[in-house]
């Protein structure tokens, strides 16, 4: 109930003596009657303070009383005495100074009558608020039981803040929305700028983004609203922040529900990676939905310390829709006796869960019924998420979909991961096909051997380029990439063939090697790959 509503009540003779229009928007929390000169310690804020002015012995008492009431956060003062005398001017001045609305209570209006009326009004409002909370809770519980908890939360939230809202992953996957989905281009731009912003909440273009925090920008989800939160009133800002916190708790709760299956999945991956017994592997594989005839692919990821498993799980959730469509009916989430993601729908989508285990410096996952090119999908996702890495690096190795057994695909994924970690790129996704190239051999070399080999062959070219501001190293790379074709290389570099011949002659002079020799070509090609 606002102070403005008090003036509209059927209370005869109640008169406002001081209080600007803006002050009349204050909410009344309760009624407090006092005759103390300093009642501040008995007030909690928001009260309508009723006083018979017994405390006033001299004009300066009004200043002390008004200051105490204002500092305690009271909504207003209503004063009057049995004699019907006018309200003292000094009290009016003091209330005006401390921005506290002041009402005069006439003699014909008893304090008890006013208190009883306000108590009934406030109790009715609180009952309505509690009823609304219980009704909303009932809707959410029903929705959760039906497996669609997130969408109703967003719908209620959109009603309260009066604008659409969405939940997005760091890769830009729409998890849920209160209204129409955000256009893909806007989704991508919003997530990319959110990851660059770092501190949340933040205003991103014409939207406001709050973190549904999980501890890392690469695994957080984002609650996005239309509009600029910096222009919202405090109530709306607080509501959005609380909503993000509630959604984070709900996400954790649903993850906890899946924990028993995740533990079984982790045990399976460890047994496979550590060459466990066939019977133990088969028993756990069956429990998590990886049957003997199920096509399975392994992924290995190394990322920021302590986050590899969580990042791998978040990435797989973003490709899970295609996996879900490919799963046999018995393995789909929610199917009776199904493996990953079984049981009632989570309300955060119907993604299957994946067996994942964390090791000392990396994590490994098994993906049943994988998409045709999961490596390409992961590259696309990480391209969008790279801004969330900061200065950290991330590498993923992908095992073969046609490997002879679980152990073989896990070994291939780990070998591919080793290649990715040896590269200097911030993000590397290495497919099993690269295991049959020179890259695998180079990745196994100790770092000091790699540096010595590279510097021995390319050092003279780099020194010459630095001194003369030339580009012999780039010329060498282009020449070898064109399989030493003079014509194709000259066209590609937009130079005359004679210019190319001069540069190649200088390269041969500095390296002491002939580029007509196949062994020299191989040596220099490998040195370039060690940069």
Short mmCIF file of C-alpha atoms in Angstrom, two decimals:
data_model
loop_
_atom_site.label_atom_id
_atom_site.label_comp_id
_atom_site.label_asym_id
_atom_site.label_seq_id
_atom_site.Cartn_x
_atom_site.Cartn_y
_atom_site.Cartn_z
CA UNK A 1 0.00 0.00 0.00
CA UNK A 2 1.41 3.40 -0.97
CA UNK A 3 1.05 6.66 0.92
CA UNK A 4 -0.95 8.00 -2.03
CA UNK A 5 -3.48 5.22 -1.44
CA UNK A 6 -3.83 6.36 2.16
CA UNK A 7 -5.28 9.66 1.02
CA UNK A 8 -7.91 7.78 -0.99
CA UNK A 9 -9.13 5.72 1.98
CA UNK A 10 -12.44 6.57 3.67
CA UNK A 11 -10.70 8.16 6.66
CA UNK A 12 -12.53 11.44 7.44
CA UNK A 13 -10.37 14.49 7.95
CA UNK A 14 -6.96 12.87 7.25
CA UNK A 15 -4.89 15.70 5.78
CA UNK A 16 -1.47 15.78 4.09
CA UNK A 17 0.60 18.70 5.44
CA UNK A 18 3.92 18.09 3.71
CA UNK A 19 5.24 15.60 1.14
CA UNK A 20 6.05 15.92 -2.57
CA UNK A 21 4.33 13.70 -5.12
CA UNK A 22 7.39 11.45 -5.47
CA UNK A 23 7.44 10.83 -1.71
CA UNK A 24 3.83 9.63 -1.83
CA UNK A 25 4.96 6.59 -3.87
CA UNK A 26 6.55 5.13 -0.74
CA UNK A 27 5.22 1.75 0.35
CA UNK A 28 3.75 1.35 3.87
CA UNK A 29 5.05 -1.81 5.52
CA UNK A 30 3.13 -1.51 8.82
CA UNK A 31 1.82 0.92 11.45
CA UNK A 32 3.81 1.96 14.54
CA UNK A 33 2.37 4.10 17.36
CA UNK A 34 4.84 5.95 19.58
CA UNK A 35 5.18 8.82 22.05
CA UNK A 36 8.99 8.53 22.28
CA UNK A 37 11.18 11.49 21.36
CA UNK A 38 13.62 9.14 19.60
CA UNK A 39 11.74 6.06 18.36
CA UNK A 40 14.33 5.08 15.74
CA UNK A 41 15.54 1.90 17.45
CA UNK A 42 12.00 0.49 17.40
CA UNK A 43 11.44 1.04 13.67
CA UNK A 44 12.42 -1.34 10.86
CA UNK A 45 11.66 0.93 7.90
CA UNK A 46 8.53 1.61 5.88
CA UNK A 47 6.23 2.25 8.86
CA UNK A 48 3.52 4.88 9.12
CA UNK A 49 4.43 6.39 12.51
CA UNK A 50 1.40 7.52 14.56
CA UNK A 51 2.15 9.99 17.35
CA UNK A 52 0.07 12.02 19.81
CA UNK A 53 2.96 14.55 20.22
CA UNK A 54 3.38 13.75 23.93
CA UNK A 55 7.15 13.83 23.37
CA UNK A 56 7.14 17.52 22.29
CA UNK A 57 8.17 19.82 25.17
CA UNK A 58 9.80 22.57 23.09
CA UNK A 59 10.14 23.42 19.35
CA UNK A 60 13.62 21.87 18.98
CA UNK A 61 12.20 18.48 19.94
CA UNK A 62 10.52 18.36 16.53
CA UNK A 63 13.91 18.33 14.76
CA UNK A 64 15.16 15.42 16.88
CA UNK A 65 11.95 13.41 16.36
CA UNK A 66 11.79 13.99 12.58
CA UNK A 67 15.48 13.16 12.16
CA UNK A 68 15.15 9.88 14.10
CA UNK A 69 12.11 8.80 12.08
CA UNK A 70 13.76 9.65 8.76
CA UNK A 71 17.02 7.89 9.61
CA UNK A 72 15.07 4.75 10.56
CA UNK A 73 13.51 4.72 7.08
CA UNK A 74 9.90 5.28 8.13
CA UNK A 75 7.48 5.98 5.29
CA UNK A 76 5.65 8.90 6.92
CA UNK A 77 4.38 10.47 10.17
CA UNK A 78 0.70 10.90 11.11
CA UNK A 79 0.26 13.24 14.10
CA UNK A 80 -2.62 14.61 16.18
CA UNK A 81 -3.79 15.04 19.78
CA UNK A 82 -7.06 14.92 21.69
CA UNK A 83 -7.27 18.73 21.98
CA UNK A 84 -7.60 19.21 18.22
CA UNK A 85 -4.81 21.82 18.23
CA UNK A 86 -3.04 22.55 14.93
CA UNK A 87 0.14 20.62 14.16
CA UNK A 88 3.13 22.71 15.39
CA UNK A 89 4.86 24.60 12.54
CA UNK A 90 8.25 23.42 13.82
CA UNK A 91 7.23 19.77 13.23
CA UNK A 92 6.04 20.63 9.71
CA UNK A 93 9.39 22.33 8.96
CA UNK A 94 11.39 19.44 10.43
CA UNK A 95 9.48 16.82 8.40
CA UNK A 96 9.90 18.88 5.25
CA UNK A 97 13.65 19.20 5.93
CA UNK A 98 14.03 15.43 6.37
CA UNK A 99 11.78 14.60 3.41
CA UNK A 100 9.23 12.77 5.52
CA UNK A 101 5.55 13.15 4.56
CA UNK A 102 3.40 14.41 7.47
CA UNK A 103 -0.33 13.77 7.88
CA UNK A 104 -2.67 15.44 10.37
CA UNK A 105 -5.04 13.06 12.14
CA UNK A 106 -8.23 14.88 13.23
CA UNK A 107 -9.73 14.36 16.71
CA UNK A 108 -12.72 12.49 15.27
CA UNK A 109 -10.40 9.82 13.79
CA UNK A 110 -9.08 7.53 16.51
CA UNK A 111 -5.59 6.07 16.14
CA UNK A 112 -7.10 2.63 16.80
CA UNK A 113 -9.52 3.04 13.89
CA UNK A 114 -6.76 4.14 11.53
CA UNK A 115 -4.48 1.31 12.71
CA UNK A 116 -7.19 -1.33 12.28
CA UNK A 117 -8.02 -0.12 8.76
CA UNK A 118 -4.41 -0.10 7.65
CA UNK A 119 -3.75 -3.50 9.22
CA UNK A 120 -6.62 -5.02 7.25
CA UNK A 121 -5.39 -3.47 4.00
CA UNK A 122 -1.79 -4.55 4.52
CA UNK A 123 -2.76 -8.08 5.57
CA UNK A 124 -4.91 -8.48 2.46
CA UNK A 125 -2.04 -7.34 0.23
CA UNK A 126 0.39 -9.71 1.91
CA UNK A 127 -2.04 -12.59 1.59
CA UNK A 128 -2.38 -11.81 -2.12
CA UNK A 129 1.41 -11.72 -2.49
CA UNK A 130 1.77 -15.06 -0.70
CA UNK A 131 -1.01 -16.52 -2.82
CA UNK A 132 0.77 -15.34 -5.96
CA UNK A 133 4.03 -16.89 -4.80
CA UNK A 134 2.32 -20.20 -3.99
CA UNK A 135 0.47 -20.19 -7.30
CA UNK A 136 3.71 -19.59 -9.19
CA UNK A 137 5.48 -22.25 -7.19
CA UNK A 138 2.73 -24.70 -8.08
CA UNK A 139 3.11 -23.87 -11.75
CA UNK A 140 6.86 -24.40 -11.61
CA UNK A 141 6.57 -27.68 -9.71
CA UNK A 142 4.03 -28.96 -12.24
CA UNK A 143 6.23 -27.84 -15.11
CA UNK A 144 9.29 -29.46 -13.58
CA UNK A 145 7.44 -32.76 -13.18
CA UNK A 146 6.53 -32.53 -16.84
CA UNK A 147 10.16 -31.91 -17.76
CA UNK A 148 9.83 -28.31 -19.01
CA UNK A 149 10.80 -26.27 -15.95
CA UNK A 150 12.97 -23.70 -17.66
CA UNK A 151 10.44 -22.30 -20.14
CA UNK A 152 7.79 -21.50 -17.47
CA UNK A 153 10.43 -19.76 -15.34
CA UNK A 154 11.32 -17.56 -18.31
CA UNK A 155 7.66 -16.90 -19.07
CA UNK A 156 6.99 -15.77 -15.50
CA UNK A 157 10.15 -13.69 -15.53
CA UNK A 158 9.21 -12.03 -18.81
CA UNK A 159 5.81 -11.15 -17.35
CA UNK A 160 7.39 -9.54 -14.29
CA UNK A 161 10.06 -7.52 -16.09
CA UNK A 162 7.81 -6.82 -19.05
CA UNK A 163 10.21 -7.89 -21.80
CA UNK A 164 11.37 -11.04 -23.64
CA UNK A 165 14.24 -13.12 -22.26
CA UNK A 166 16.42 -15.98 -23.50
CA UNK A 167 18.97 -18.45 -22.09
CA UNK A 168 22.04 -19.04 -24.29
CA UNK A 169 25.18 -21.16 -24.01
CA UNK A 170 28.70 -19.72 -24.62
CA UNK A 171 28.58 -21.29 -28.09
CA UNK A 172 25.33 -19.48 -28.87
CA UNK A 173 22.98 -22.45 -28.53
CA UNK A 174 19.49 -21.32 -27.47
CA UNK A 175 18.53 -23.34 -24.38
CA UNK A 176 15.11 -21.73 -23.85
CA UNK A 177 13.16 -18.55 -24.54
CA UNK A 178 10.08 -16.77 -23.25
CA UNK A 179 9.16 -15.57 -26.74
CA UNK A 180 10.33 -16.20 -30.29
CA UNK A 181 13.95 -17.42 -30.60
CA UNK A 182 16.56 -14.76 -31.15
CA UNK A 183 17.78 -14.63 -34.80
CA UNK A 184 20.99 -16.71 -35.22
CA UNK A 185 23.12 -13.75 -36.28
CA UNK A 186 22.04 -11.77 -33.21
CA UNK A 187 22.62 -14.79 -30.98
CA UNK A 188 26.17 -15.21 -32.23
CA UNK A 189 26.99 -11.51 -31.88
CA UNK A 190 25.45 -11.32 -28.39
CA UNK A 191 27.43 -14.29 -27.07
CA UNK A 192 30.69 -13.18 -28.69
CA UNK A 193 30.45 -9.69 -27.16
CA UNK A 194 29.36 -11.16 -23.82
CA UNK A 195 32.49 -13.32 -23.64
CA UNK A 196 34.61 -10.28 -24.44
CA UNK A 197 32.82 -8.13 -21.85
CA UNK A 198 34.00 -10.33 -18.97
CA UNK A 199 32.17 -8.61 -16.10
CA UNK A 200 28.43 -9.30 -15.92
CA UNK A 201 25.76 -8.05 -15.92
CA UNK A 202 26.58 -6.04 -19.00
CA UNK A 203 24.74 -4.10 -21.67
CA UNK A 204 25.38 -5.82 -24.99
CA UNK A 205 24.03 -3.79 -27.89
CA UNK A 206 20.35 -3.24 -27.03
CA UNK A 207 20.18 -6.15 -24.59
CA UNK A 208 21.20 -6.91 -21.00
CA UNK A 209 23.08 -10.09 -20.12
CA UNK A 210 23.26 -11.79 -16.70
CA UNK A 211 25.40 -14.85 -15.92
CA UNK A 212 23.82 -18.16 -14.92
CA UNK A 213 27.13 -18.92 -13.30
CA UNK A 214 28.87 -22.28 -13.19
CA UNK A 215 32.34 -20.96 -12.42
CA UNK A 216 33.79 -20.47 -15.91
CA UNK A 217 32.84 -18.29 -18.91
CA UNK A 218 33.12 -21.40 -21.13
CA UNK A 219 30.54 -23.33 -19.11
CA UNK A 220 28.26 -20.55 -17.86
CA UNK A 221 24.88 -19.94 -19.44
CA UNK A 222 23.60 -16.43 -20.10
CA UNK A 223 20.21 -14.93 -19.25
CA UNK A 224 19.51 -12.25 -21.86
CA UNK A 225 16.81 -9.56 -21.71
CA UNK A 226 15.67 -6.97 -24.19
CA UNK A 227 16.49 -3.48 -22.91
CA UNK A 228 19.20 -1.69 -20.94
CA UNK A 229 19.40 -2.88 -17.32
CA UNK A 230 21.22 0.32 -16.32
CA UNK A 231 17.95 2.19 -16.90
CA UNK A 232 15.80 -0.26 -14.94
CA UNK A 233 14.46 0.54 -11.52
CA UNK A 234 16.20 -1.25 -8.58
CA UNK A 235 13.35 -3.75 -8.20
CA UNK A 236 13.66 -4.94 -11.79
CA UNK A 237 17.46 -5.15 -11.56
CA UNK A 238 17.20 -7.22 -8.37
CA UNK A 239 14.60 -9.50 -9.95
CA UNK A 240 16.82 -10.23 -12.96
CA UNK A 241 19.84 -10.98 -10.74
CA UNK A 242 17.79 -13.28 -8.50
CA UNK A 243 16.37 -15.06 -11.54
CA UNK A 244 19.87 -15.80 -12.82
CA UNK A 245 20.81 -17.18 -9.40
CA UNK A 246 17.66 -19.36 -9.28
CA UNK A 247 18.37 -20.75 -12.75
CA UNK A 248 21.95 -21.55 -11.70
CA UNK A 249 20.65 -23.46 -8.68
CA UNK A 250 18.12 -25.32 -10.85
CA UNK A 251 20.88 -26.26 -13.27
CA UNK A 252 22.99 -27.62 -10.43
CA UNK A 253 20.02 -29.55 -9.06
CA UNK A 254 19.39 -31.22 -12.37
CA UNK A 255 23.08 -32.05 -12.73
CA UNK A 256 22.97 -33.67 -9.28
CA UNK A 257 20.08 -35.83 -10.45
CA UNK A 258 22.30 -37.16 -13.23
CA UNK A 259 25.30 -37.71 -10.96
CA UNK A 260 24.85 -41.51 -10.45
CA UNK A 261 24.89 -42.10 -14.22
CA UNK A 262 27.83 -39.71 -14.59
CA UNK A 263 29.79 -41.67 -12.00
CA UNK A 264 29.12 -44.89 -13.91
CA UNK A 265 30.20 -43.18 -17.13
CA UNK A 266 33.43 -41.95 -15.53
CA UNK A 267 34.20 -45.46 -14.29
CA UNK A 268 33.66 -46.82 -17.81
CA UNK A 269 36.02 -44.29 -19.41
CA UNK A 270 38.72 -44.94 -16.80
CA UNK A 271 38.48 -48.70 -17.29
CA UNK A 272 38.78 -48.29 -21.05
CA UNK A 273 41.67 -45.82 -20.82
CA UNK A 274 43.56 -47.93 -18.28
CA UNK A 275 42.98 -51.25 -20.09
CA UNK A 276 40.49 -52.65 -17.59
CA UNK A 277 38.95 -56.08 -17.77
CA UNK A 278 36.55 -56.84 -20.61
CA UNK A 279 33.78 -58.04 -18.28
CA UNK A 280 33.94 -54.87 -16.14
CA UNK A 281 33.91 -52.65 -19.22
CA UNK A 282 30.97 -54.49 -20.76
CA UNK A 283 28.92 -54.28 -17.54
CA UNK A 284 29.35 -50.52 -17.17
CA UNK A 285 28.98 -49.86 -20.90
CA UNK A 286 25.58 -51.53 -20.84
CA UNK A 287 24.48 -49.45 -17.83
CA UNK A 288 25.26 -46.13 -19.53
CA UNK A 289 23.80 -47.11 -22.90
CA UNK A 290 26.96 -47.99 -24.84
CA UNK A 291 26.07 -51.39 -26.21
CA UNK A 292 28.46 -53.75 -27.95
CA UNK A 293 26.92 -52.87 -31.33
CA UNK A 294 26.80 -49.09 -30.72
CA UNK A 295 29.15 -46.96 -32.81
CA UNK A 296 31.25 -44.88 -30.40
CA UNK A 297 33.76 -42.06 -30.87
CA UNK A 298 36.18 -40.74 -28.24
CA UNK A 299 37.14 -37.11 -27.56
CA UNK A 300 40.04 -35.92 -25.40
CA UNK A 301 40.26 -32.30 -24.21
CA UNK A 302 42.92 -30.31 -22.39
CA UNK A 303 41.92 -26.82 -21.25
CA UNK A 304 42.34 -24.46 -18.31
CA UNK A 305 43.42 -26.26 -15.14
CA UNK A 306 40.60 -28.06 -13.37
CA UNK A 307 38.01 -27.22 -16.05
CA UNK A 308 38.66 -29.80 -18.78
CA UNK A 309 35.80 -32.11 -17.81
CA UNK A 310 33.24 -29.31 -17.40
CA UNK A 311 34.23 -27.69 -20.71
CA UNK A 312 34.07 -31.02 -22.55
CA UNK A 313 30.61 -31.72 -21.14
CA UNK A 314 29.40 -28.22 -22.10
CA UNK A 315 30.69 -28.62 -25.66
CA UNK A 316 29.01 -31.99 -26.03
CA UNK A 317 25.71 -30.55 -24.81
CA UNK A 318 25.94 -28.11 -27.70
CA UNK A 319 26.26 -30.93 -30.28
CA UNK A 320 23.92 -33.26 -28.41
CA UNK A 321 20.79 -32.50 -30.44
CA UNK A 322 22.25 -34.20 -33.50
CA UNK A 323 23.50 -37.05 -31.32
CA UNK A 324 20.03 -37.42 -29.80
CA UNK A 325 18.44 -37.72 -33.23
CA UNK A 326 20.84 -40.52 -34.14
CA UNK A 327 20.41 -42.54 -30.95
CA UNK A 328 18.46 -45.80 -31.05
CA UNK A 329 15.03 -45.47 -29.41
CA UNK A 330 16.15 -47.39 -26.33
CA UNK A 331 18.95 -44.89 -25.66
CA UNK A 332 17.00 -41.67 -26.13
CA UNK A 333 16.65 -39.49 -22.99
CA UNK A 334 13.59 -40.39 -20.99
CA UNK A 335 13.17 -43.85 -22.51
CA UNK A 336 12.50 -46.59 -19.92
CA UNK A 337 15.79 -48.05 -18.82
CA UNK A 338 17.73 -45.71 -21.07
CA UNK A 339 21.28 -44.76 -20.38
CA UNK A 340 22.57 -41.20 -20.58
CA UNK A 341 20.00 -38.61 -19.71
CA UNK A 342 17.43 -41.16 -18.61
CA UNK A 343 14.53 -40.39 -16.34
CA UNK A 344 12.19 -37.40 -16.39
CA UNK A 345 13.08 -34.55 -18.71
CA UNK A 346 15.45 -32.09 -17.10
CA UNK A 347 13.66 -28.96 -18.17
CA UNK A 348 16.97 -27.78 -19.61
CA UNK A 349 16.58 -29.67 -22.86
CA UNK A 350 16.56 -33.37 -23.61
CA UNK A 351 20.24 -33.85 -24.34
CA UNK A 352 21.77 -37.25 -23.72
CA UNK A 353 24.52 -37.34 -21.14
CA UNK A 354 27.96 -38.68 -22.05
CA UNK A 355 30.48 -40.88 -20.22
CA UNK A 356 33.29 -38.49 -19.25
CA UNK A 357 36.29 -38.99 -16.98
CA UNK A 358 38.89 -36.46 -15.86
CA UNK A 359 42.55 -37.34 -15.69
CA UNK A 360 45.51 -35.34 -14.40
CA UNK A 361 45.71 -32.83 -17.24
CA UNK A 362 42.86 -33.71 -19.59
CA UNK A 363 39.40 -35.26 -19.87
CA UNK A 364 38.09 -38.03 -22.12
CA UNK A 365 34.51 -38.58 -23.34
CA UNK A 366 32.77 -41.36 -25.24
CA UNK A 367 30.09 -40.26 -27.72
CA UNK A 368 27.65 -42.97 -28.84
CA UNK A 369 26.22 -42.58 -32.34
CA UNK A 370 28.40 -39.55 -33.10
CA UNK A 371 27.57 -37.01 -35.83
CA UNK A 372 29.38 -37.54 -39.16
CA UNK A 373 31.97 -34.81 -38.53
CA UNK A 374 32.08 -33.98 -34.83
CA UNK A 375 35.56 -32.42 -35.23
CA UNK A 376 34.19 -29.78 -37.62
CA UNK A 377 31.31 -29.02 -35.26
CA UNK A 378 33.69 -28.58 -32.36
CA UNK A 379 35.87 -26.23 -34.40
CA UNK A 380 32.82 -24.09 -35.15
CA UNK A 381 31.78 -24.01 -31.49
CA UNK A 382 35.24 -23.14 -30.22
CA UNK A 383 35.58 -20.43 -32.83
CA UNK A 384 32.62 -18.72 -31.20
CA UNK A 385 33.83 -19.42 -27.65
CA UNK A 386 37.51 -18.50 -28.03
CA UNK A 387 36.95 -15.05 -26.51
CA UNK A 388 36.13 -16.75 -23.20
CA UNK A 389 39.57 -18.38 -22.98
CA UNK A 390 41.47 -15.19 -22.24
CA UNK A 391 45.14 -16.19 -22.36
CA UNK A 392 44.46 -19.87 -21.80
CA UNK A 393 44.81 -22.53 -24.52
CA UNK A 394 42.53 -25.41 -25.39
CA UNK A 395 43.13 -28.53 -27.48
CA UNK A 396 40.84 -31.40 -28.47
CA UNK A 397 41.73 -34.75 -29.99
CA UNK A 398 39.10 -36.80 -31.85
CA UNK A 399 39.35 -40.57 -32.17
CA UNK A 400 38.15 -42.57 -35.14
CA UNK A 401 34.49 -43.53 -35.45
CA UNK A 402 35.64 -46.81 -37.01
CA UNK A 403 38.28 -47.75 -34.48
CA UNK A 404 38.45 -51.41 -33.47
CA UNK A 405 36.91 -51.07 -30.02
CA UNK A 406 36.60 -48.49 -27.25
CA UNK A 407 40.26 -48.65 -26.25
CA UNK A 408 41.42 -47.97 -29.81
CA UNK A 409 39.27 -44.83 -30.24
CA UNK A 410 40.36 -43.51 -26.83
CA UNK A 411 44.04 -44.07 -27.74
CA UNK A 412 43.53 -42.26 -31.04
CA UNK A 413 41.84 -39.33 -29.29
CA UNK A 414 44.71 -39.03 -26.83
CA UNK A 415 47.30 -39.16 -29.62
CA UNK A 416 45.41 -36.47 -31.52
CA UNK A 417 45.26 -34.39 -28.33
CA UNK A 418 49.04 -34.66 -28.01
CA UNK A 419 49.37 -33.18 -31.49
CA UNK A 420 47.01 -30.33 -30.65
CA UNK A 421 48.85 -29.47 -27.45
CA UNK A 422 52.14 -29.33 -29.35
CA UNK A 423 50.81 -26.58 -31.58
CA UNK A 424 51.02 -22.91 -30.71
CA UNK A 425 47.39 -22.17 -31.66
CA UNK A 426 45.13 -20.97 -28.86
CA UNK A 427 42.47 -23.47 -29.99
CA UNK A 428 43.26 -26.75 -31.76
CA UNK A 429 40.89 -29.54 -32.81
CA UNK A 430 42.77 -32.50 -34.26
CA UNK A 431 40.94 -35.28 -36.04
CA UNK A 432 42.14 -38.86 -36.16
CA UNK A 433 43.01 -38.43 -39.84
CA UNK A 434 46.05 -36.37 -38.85
CA UNK A 435 47.48 -39.36 -37.01
CA UNK A 436 48.64 -40.74 -40.34
CA UNK A 437 50.70 -37.63 -41.19
CA UNK A 438 54.06 -36.18 -40.21
CA UNK A 439 52.26 -34.20 -37.50
CA UNK A 440 52.13 -37.24 -35.21
CA UNK A 441 55.88 -37.74 -35.49
CA UNK A 442 56.65 -34.08 -34.79
CA UNK A 443 54.35 -33.95 -31.76
CA UNK A 444 56.31 -36.73 -30.09
CA UNK A 445 59.63 -34.87 -30.22
CA UNK A 446 60.98 -33.25 -27.02
CA UNK A 447 60.79 -29.46 -27.11
CA UNK A 448 64.58 -28.94 -27.07
CA UNK A 449 64.98 -31.25 -30.10
CA UNK A 450 62.19 -29.41 -31.94
CA UNK A 451 63.79 -26.01 -31.30
CA UNK A 452 67.29 -27.17 -32.27
CA UNK A 453 66.08 -28.76 -35.52
CA UNK A 454 64.04 -25.72 -36.52
CA UNK A 455 66.74 -23.18 -35.71
CA UNK A 456 69.47 -25.20 -37.45
CA UNK A 457 67.59 -25.20 -40.76
CA UNK A 458 65.65 -21.93 -40.67
CA UNK A 459 67.91 -19.79 -38.51
CA UNK A 460 70.00 -18.37 -41.40
CA UNK A 461 66.85 -17.43 -43.36
CA UNK A 462 65.28 -15.70 -40.35
CA UNK A 463 68.45 -13.75 -39.63
CA UNK A 464 68.69 -12.63 -43.26
CA UNK A 465 65.00 -11.61 -43.36
CA UNK A 466 65.37 -9.64 -40.14
CA UNK A 467 68.44 -7.80 -41.40
CA UNK A 468 67.24 -7.06 -44.94
CA UNK A 469 63.47 -6.94 -44.32
CA UNK A 470 63.02 -9.63 -46.93
CA UNK A 471 60.69 -12.62 -47.02
CA UNK A 472 62.82 -15.64 -47.87
CA UNK A 473 61.13 -17.84 -45.26
CA UNK A 474 57.70 -17.06 -46.72
CA UNK A 475 59.06 -17.71 -50.22
CA UNK A 476 60.37 -21.11 -49.11
CA UNK A 477 57.01 -22.06 -47.62
CA UNK A 478 55.12 -21.01 -50.76
CA UNK A 479 57.60 -22.82 -53.04
CA UNK A 480 57.23 -26.10 -51.15
CA UNK A 481 53.44 -25.70 -50.94
CA UNK A 482 53.39 -25.48 -54.76
CA UNK A 483 55.45 -28.71 -54.99
CA UNK A 484 58.42 -26.63 -56.26
CA UNK A 485 56.52 -25.52 -59.39
CA UNK A 486 58.19 -22.30 -60.55
CA UNK A 487 55.21 -21.08 -62.55
CA UNK A 488 52.51 -21.77 -59.95
CA UNK A 489 54.57 -20.30 -57.10
CA UNK A 490 55.40 -17.12 -59.06
CA UNK A 491 51.72 -16.64 -59.90
CA UNK A 492 50.68 -17.22 -56.32
CA UNK A 493 53.24 -14.75 -54.97
CA UNK A 494 52.58 -12.24 -57.80
CA UNK A 495 56.25 -12.03 -58.75
CA UNK A 496 58.21 -12.70 -61.96
CA UNK A 497 59.67 -16.18 -62.33
CA UNK A 498 63.19 -14.69 -62.49
CA UNK A 499 62.56 -12.95 -59.14
CA UNK A 500 61.48 -16.28 -57.66
CA UNK A 501 64.59 -17.99 -59.07
CA UNK A 502 66.79 -15.33 -57.45
CA UNK A 503 65.12 -15.81 -54.07
CA UNK A 504 65.36 -19.62 -54.20
CA UNK A 505 69.07 -19.33 -55.11
CA UNK A 506 69.59 -17.11 -52.04
CA UNK A 507 67.73 -19.68 -49.86
CA UNK A 508 69.98 -22.47 -51.15
CA UNK A 509 73.08 -20.35 -50.51
CA UNK A 510 72.06 -19.52 -46.91
CA UNK A 511 70.95 -23.04 -45.96
CA UNK A 512 73.67 -24.86 -47.86
CA UNK A 513 70.98 -27.15 -49.34
CA UNK A 514 69.71 -27.73 -52.89
CA UNK A 515 65.93 -27.47 -53.23
CA UNK A 516 66.12 -29.79 -56.23
CA UNK A 517 66.86 -32.58 -53.74
CA UNK A 518 63.78 -34.37 -52.31
CA UNK A 519 65.46 -35.00 -48.94
CA UNK A 520 66.20 -31.29 -48.57
CA UNK A 521 62.59 -30.46 -49.42
CA UNK A 522 61.36 -32.84 -46.70
CA UNK A 523 63.79 -31.48 -44.11
CA UNK A 524 62.83 -27.87 -44.73
CA UNK A 525 59.12 -28.69 -44.90
CA UNK A 526 59.29 -30.32 -41.45
CA UNK A 527 61.26 -27.39 -40.03
CA UNK A 528 58.54 -25.01 -41.21
CA UNK A 529 55.94 -27.15 -39.45
CA UNK A 530 57.85 -26.81 -36.15
CA UNK A 531 57.37 -23.04 -35.94
#
